[in-house]
């Protein structure tokens, strides 16, 4: 054994030159980044893509820390929303002296170019601009070098638009550099897939697909990071993630198992963290004509049958929080009330009242994969099944591939389905419209829940610009959907993380954004 | 010899076509929509429709196959649904890592398996033979993931000797990409530290991957050597007073090498395609990991591309083995 150690030491010494650079200046962040497809902010729509572009590009407005309900100045030092004749006119004043990594100054023409680019490219996230904000080509105008006016129709929500701007798609690109590298009519799409042209605190140096992404401090940035380099290491296997963290190969591990989290929490060399996510895991009930769930009493019976406390504390092991309403914790309008308690006797009474004195049998569709919080969906389904049995239901669990679950769900061919939902942008409307507005052809539509009150409230709340009034409207909506909707919300999963105790300043918000510039490492 | 070569080459082409045909139809009988798998639960109807149109998923299956074959003949493997790049480009990116790992594992296989087999045969039924046989049994029976996790635990976490993931330490800067083989690229860049680092990263996964085939090879070498050693000409050679070393290495080993060679060809092909689990456990960015990710997201073009590549390499290795065989033993050609 001594010999092995000695040889190992010699090899390590041979590596001396490679390790000569200051380890405190490099952060290595391990996790499953296999969904990385592009580094182009106007195309990227994946979680990992957002994590990277968020540090390469600045947006006009942004959220800070874990607060996703208060907009803060970004490239724009101020903004105001004016009520025009048929439009909302949003005026942004850019701060002077922000520079791209090329050294070019960020001006109004870059903002105009970026927004027009997003509309022209039609990336996977472009519906945020075209459908949610109803932004048209030519509707973004530069008044002078540092003033931009964006006009969106009265039917769109300025609150949603501002919140969409904090997302990847709102990352302002260096128009000069991008145009220089454009091929034909591609608006530099091919080039920006592998390169960066932003004013964020970091710039992209290298991307080895399937392996790692290398970011380096942007020398021209206004915001100076505390670290020189950040490396995203792709590690899919949770056991390897843990070993790599323990052996010091990585500084942060995202996506640990509950067991690993428990083991690390006892070790002073590490810190553990359960970061919020905006995801909600829920049961969807098909209320189309003829379905037993069309009866509100049956839906209520389902909600009274679920022992949510046991589910969250036992099965999810704290990797998630209890919630019953449709706006996740962390967003404006979050409603913490949980009025549905586990009451199987009441559930049975409700079922009898609804005309099922001998109980009700149906099919519960689940994915064979992993549900939020790192728990196999089948485990959650088994728990739900046994709870529902106490309330007089007989749920036949059918576990199939996730894509197949979604296909059936989209075709409205399910009876009850166990799935998750994350809003597309950090605004309550990202949940309210899909969950409540049948016409949006999203979740309400899939469950055939066409309810005029819910639709009206969702639309009204989306267009409200006065925050307190908006909160009041969402309060009404969440309460209404809680009692009448075709859903039983189960829990809001957390993202389990392990960090080396040397890492300081790490914050991950519920949208998955991490600002690398605030992170530092102790020797 | 030439006509033999041509016949074998035709066989390779036929195998390649068979692979495309089989994978295409197997992939497409899966009753799952790749568009939904790729776009996820938040995708809108228009997005899904657009995606289907863009990748021709809305066409009948025989048309999709014709389009695929047409493209294939012009060297285009199609586009990956998941990475949204040309599959050929993805393979160029990921194959070198797998090749590097397989070759290293192959070295492990040969360097462990052959000497162990010879040793065991020469010392039949003695202690060293028993040890080799037991080790070979264990090596052949231990699942890859178990061995991997065990070694990671002992060598990396407890002794802190070797890294557990990736091809390079996060703190050393990767060399400019020339061949895609990390060690070779480091040598070309004359970056010794990175070269050593890449070797360190290669040790564990190559050992884990090569262990199984080394065990098989050791048993095979032992059996073949024993058979050859019992032949009349060996006894004659020994009786004539030829030194033991010469008998073993010149007479016996040469004749024992033929079946071993066939096995080696199969093993190398197996290593290439069998790297899936090892790559996942060691976060090794090769085609094994690429194909598992592609399979789970129903990325048919990518899965077909990898299958075709591995199938071709397999067939080519076999061709090479057959040719070598025919070269070493002229009787084979007429069989």
Short mmCIF file of N, CA, C and O in Angstrom, two decimals, chain A residues 165-211:
data_model
loop_
_atom_site.label_atom_id
_atom_site.label_comp_id
_atom_site.label_asym_id
_atom_site.label_seq_id
_atom_site.Cartn_x
_atom_site.Cartn_y
_atom_site.Cartn_z
N UNK A 165 -38.17 38.91 -20.20
CA UNK A 165 -36.87 39.53 -20.53
C UNK A 165 -35.75 39.07 -19.61
O UNK A 165 -34.57 39.21 -19.94
N UNK A 166 -36.08 38.52 -18.44
CA UNK A 166 -35.02 38.05 -17.54
C UNK A 166 -34.50 36.68 -17.96
O UNK A 166 -33.53 36.17 -17.44
N UNK A 167 -35.20 36.07 -18.92
CA UNK A 167 -34.92 34.72 -19.39
C UNK A 167 -33.85 34.77 -20.49
O UNK A 167 -33.56 35.83 -21.03
N UNK A 168 -33.28 33.62 -20.85
CA UNK A 168 -32.25 33.54 -21.91
C UNK A 168 -32.54 34.42 -23.10
O UNK A 168 -31.67 35.13 -23.59
N UNK A 169 -33.79 34.35 -23.59
CA UNK A 169 -34.14 35.00 -24.84
C UNK A 169 -33.91 36.51 -24.78
O UNK A 169 -33.69 37.16 -25.80
N UNK A 170 -33.90 37.07 -23.57
CA UNK A 170 -33.70 38.51 -23.43
C UNK A 170 -32.23 38.91 -23.31
O UNK A 170 -31.92 40.08 -23.13
N UNK A 171 -31.31 37.94 -23.42
CA UNK A 171 -29.88 38.23 -23.32
C UNK A 171 -29.42 39.09 -24.50
O UNK A 171 -29.55 38.68 -25.65
N UNK A 172 -28.89 40.27 -24.21
CA UNK A 172 -28.55 41.20 -25.28
C UNK A 172 -27.21 40.81 -25.92
O UNK A 172 -26.20 40.66 -25.22
N UNK A 173 -27.23 40.65 -27.26
CA UNK A 173 -26.01 40.25 -27.96
C UNK A 173 -25.34 41.46 -28.63
O UNK A 173 -25.99 42.46 -28.91
N UNK A 174 -24.07 41.32 -28.86
CA UNK A 174 -23.25 42.35 -29.50
C UNK A 174 -23.56 42.33 -31.00
O UNK A 174 -23.09 41.47 -31.74
N UNK A 175 -24.38 43.30 -31.45
CA UNK A 175 -24.89 43.24 -32.83
C UNK A 175 -23.74 43.27 -33.84
O UNK A 175 -23.77 42.56 -34.85
N UNK A 176 -22.72 44.06 -33.55
CA UNK A 176 -21.61 44.20 -34.50
C UNK A 176 -20.88 42.85 -34.68
O UNK A 176 -20.68 42.37 -35.79
N UNK A 177 -20.50 42.25 -33.54
CA UNK A 177 -19.78 40.97 -33.59
C UNK A 177 -20.63 39.88 -34.23
O UNK A 177 -20.13 39.09 -35.04
N UNK A 178 -21.90 39.83 -33.86
CA UNK A 178 -22.76 38.79 -34.40
C UNK A 178 -22.93 38.95 -35.91
O UNK A 178 -22.81 37.98 -36.66
N UNK A 179 -23.17 40.17 -36.36
CA UNK A 179 -23.35 40.39 -37.80
C UNK A 179 -22.10 40.02 -38.58
O UNK A 179 -22.17 39.50 -39.68
N UNK A 180 -20.95 40.30 -37.95
CA UNK A 180 -19.68 39.98 -38.60
C UNK A 180 -19.54 38.47 -38.81
O UNK A 180 -18.93 38.02 -39.78
N UNK A 181 -20.11 37.68 -37.88
CA UNK A 181 -19.96 36.22 -37.96
C UNK A 181 -21.19 35.51 -38.55
O UNK A 181 -21.27 34.29 -38.51
N UNK A 182 -22.13 36.30 -39.04
CA UNK A 182 -23.35 35.70 -39.58
C UNK A 182 -23.05 35.03 -40.92
O UNK A 182 -22.17 35.46 -41.67
N UNK A 183 -23.79 33.93 -41.18
CA UNK A 183 -23.67 33.25 -42.46
C UNK A 183 -25.01 33.36 -43.16
O UNK A 183 -26.02 32.87 -42.63
N UNK A 184 -25.06 33.98 -44.30
CA UNK A 184 -26.32 34.14 -45.02
C UNK A 184 -27.32 34.87 -44.16
O UNK A 184 -27.04 35.95 -43.63
N UNK A 185 -28.48 34.25 -43.99
CA UNK A 185 -29.54 34.88 -43.21
C UNK A 185 -29.68 34.29 -41.82
O UNK A 185 -30.76 34.32 -41.25
N UNK A 186 -28.59 33.75 -41.28
CA UNK A 186 -28.77 33.00 -40.04
C UNK A 186 -28.62 33.84 -38.77
O UNK A 186 -28.68 33.33 -37.67
N UNK A 187 -28.45 35.14 -38.91
CA UNK A 187 -28.31 36.05 -37.77
C UNK A 187 -27.23 35.56 -36.81
O UNK A 187 -27.37 35.69 -35.60
N UNK A 188 -26.20 34.92 -37.35
CA UNK A 188 -25.09 34.45 -36.51
C UNK A 188 -25.45 33.27 -35.65
O UNK A 188 -24.76 32.96 -34.68
N UNK A 189 -26.53 32.56 -36.01
CA UNK A 189 -27.02 31.46 -35.17
C UNK A 189 -25.98 30.35 -35.05
O UNK A 189 -25.74 29.82 -33.96
N UNK A 190 -25.36 30.00 -36.18
CA UNK A 190 -24.38 28.92 -36.15
C UNK A 190 -23.19 29.30 -35.27
O UNK A 190 -22.72 28.52 -34.45
N UNK A 191 -22.73 30.54 -35.45
CA UNK A 191 -21.55 30.98 -34.70
C UNK A 191 -21.85 31.08 -33.21
O UNK A 191 -21.05 30.65 -32.37
N UNK A 192 -23.00 31.62 -32.85
CA UNK A 192 -23.33 31.81 -31.43
C UNK A 192 -23.63 30.50 -30.71
O UNK A 192 -23.70 30.47 -29.49
N UNK A 193 -23.79 29.41 -31.49
CA UNK A 193 -23.98 28.11 -30.85
C UNK A 193 -22.76 27.75 -30.01
O UNK A 193 -22.88 27.20 -28.93
N UNK A 194 -21.58 28.11 -30.51
CA UNK A 194 -20.33 27.72 -29.86
C UNK A 194 -19.50 28.89 -29.35
O UNK A 194 -18.40 28.69 -28.86
N UNK A 195 -20.01 30.11 -29.51
CA UNK A 195 -19.24 31.28 -29.09
C UNK A 195 -20.16 32.22 -28.31
O UNK A 195 -21.37 32.08 -28.36
N UNK A 196 -19.56 33.18 -27.64
CA UNK A 196 -20.40 34.14 -26.93
C UNK A 196 -20.06 35.56 -27.36
O UNK A 196 -18.94 35.84 -27.76
N UNK A 197 -21.06 36.43 -27.31
CA UNK A 197 -20.87 37.84 -27.63
C UNK A 197 -21.77 38.65 -26.71
O UNK A 197 -22.71 39.31 -27.15
N UNK A 198 -21.49 38.56 -25.42
CA UNK A 198 -22.35 39.23 -24.46
C UNK A 198 -21.58 40.20 -23.58
O UNK A 198 -20.36 40.33 -23.69
N UNK A 199 -22.32 40.86 -22.69
CA UNK A 199 -21.69 41.80 -21.77
C UNK A 199 -21.70 41.24 -20.35
O UNK A 199 -21.44 41.95 -19.40
N UNK A 200 -22.02 39.96 -20.24
CA UNK A 200 -22.06 39.34 -18.91
C UNK A 200 -20.68 39.23 -18.30
O UNK A 200 -19.67 39.47 -18.96
N UNK A 201 -20.61 38.86 -17.01
CA UNK A 201 -19.32 38.80 -16.31
C UNK A 201 -18.38 37.72 -16.84
O UNK A 201 -17.19 37.74 -16.56
N UNK A 202 -18.90 36.77 -17.63
CA UNK A 202 -18.04 35.72 -18.17
C UNK A 202 -18.16 35.64 -19.69
O UNK A 202 -19.12 36.13 -20.26
N UNK A 203 -17.15 35.03 -20.30
CA UNK A 203 -17.25 34.74 -21.72
C UNK A 203 -16.94 33.26 -21.94
O UNK A 203 -16.24 32.64 -21.13
N UNK A 204 -17.48 32.73 -23.03
CA UNK A 204 -17.32 31.31 -23.32
C UNK A 204 -15.96 31.08 -23.98
O UNK A 204 -15.63 31.71 -24.98
N UNK A 205 -15.17 30.19 -23.39
CA UNK A 205 -13.85 29.92 -23.95
C UNK A 205 -13.85 28.63 -24.74
O UNK A 205 -13.26 28.52 -25.81
N UNK A 206 -14.55 27.63 -24.22
CA UNK A 206 -14.47 26.32 -24.83
C UNK A 206 -15.66 25.49 -24.39
O UNK A 206 -16.09 25.57 -23.24
N UNK A 207 -16.19 24.72 -25.29
CA UNK A 207 -17.28 23.81 -24.95
C UNK A 207 -16.97 22.45 -25.56
O UNK A 207 -17.05 22.29 -26.76
N UNK A 208 -16.58 21.51 -24.73
CA UNK A 208 -16.38 20.13 -25.18
C UNK A 208 -17.68 19.40 -24.91
O UNK A 208 -17.98 19.07 -23.77
N UNK A 209 -18.44 19.17 -25.98
CA UNK A 209 -19.77 18.57 -25.81
C UNK A 209 -19.70 17.27 -25.03
O UNK A 209 -18.83 16.45 -25.24
N UNK A 210 -20.66 17.11 -24.15
CA UNK A 210 -20.74 15.89 -23.37
C UNK A 210 -19.71 15.82 -22.26
O UNK A 210 -19.66 14.86 -21.51
N UNK A 211 -18.87 16.83 -22.15
CA UNK A 211 -17.80 16.78 -21.18
C UNK A 211 -17.76 18.01 -20.28
O UNK A 211 -17.99 17.93 -19.08
#
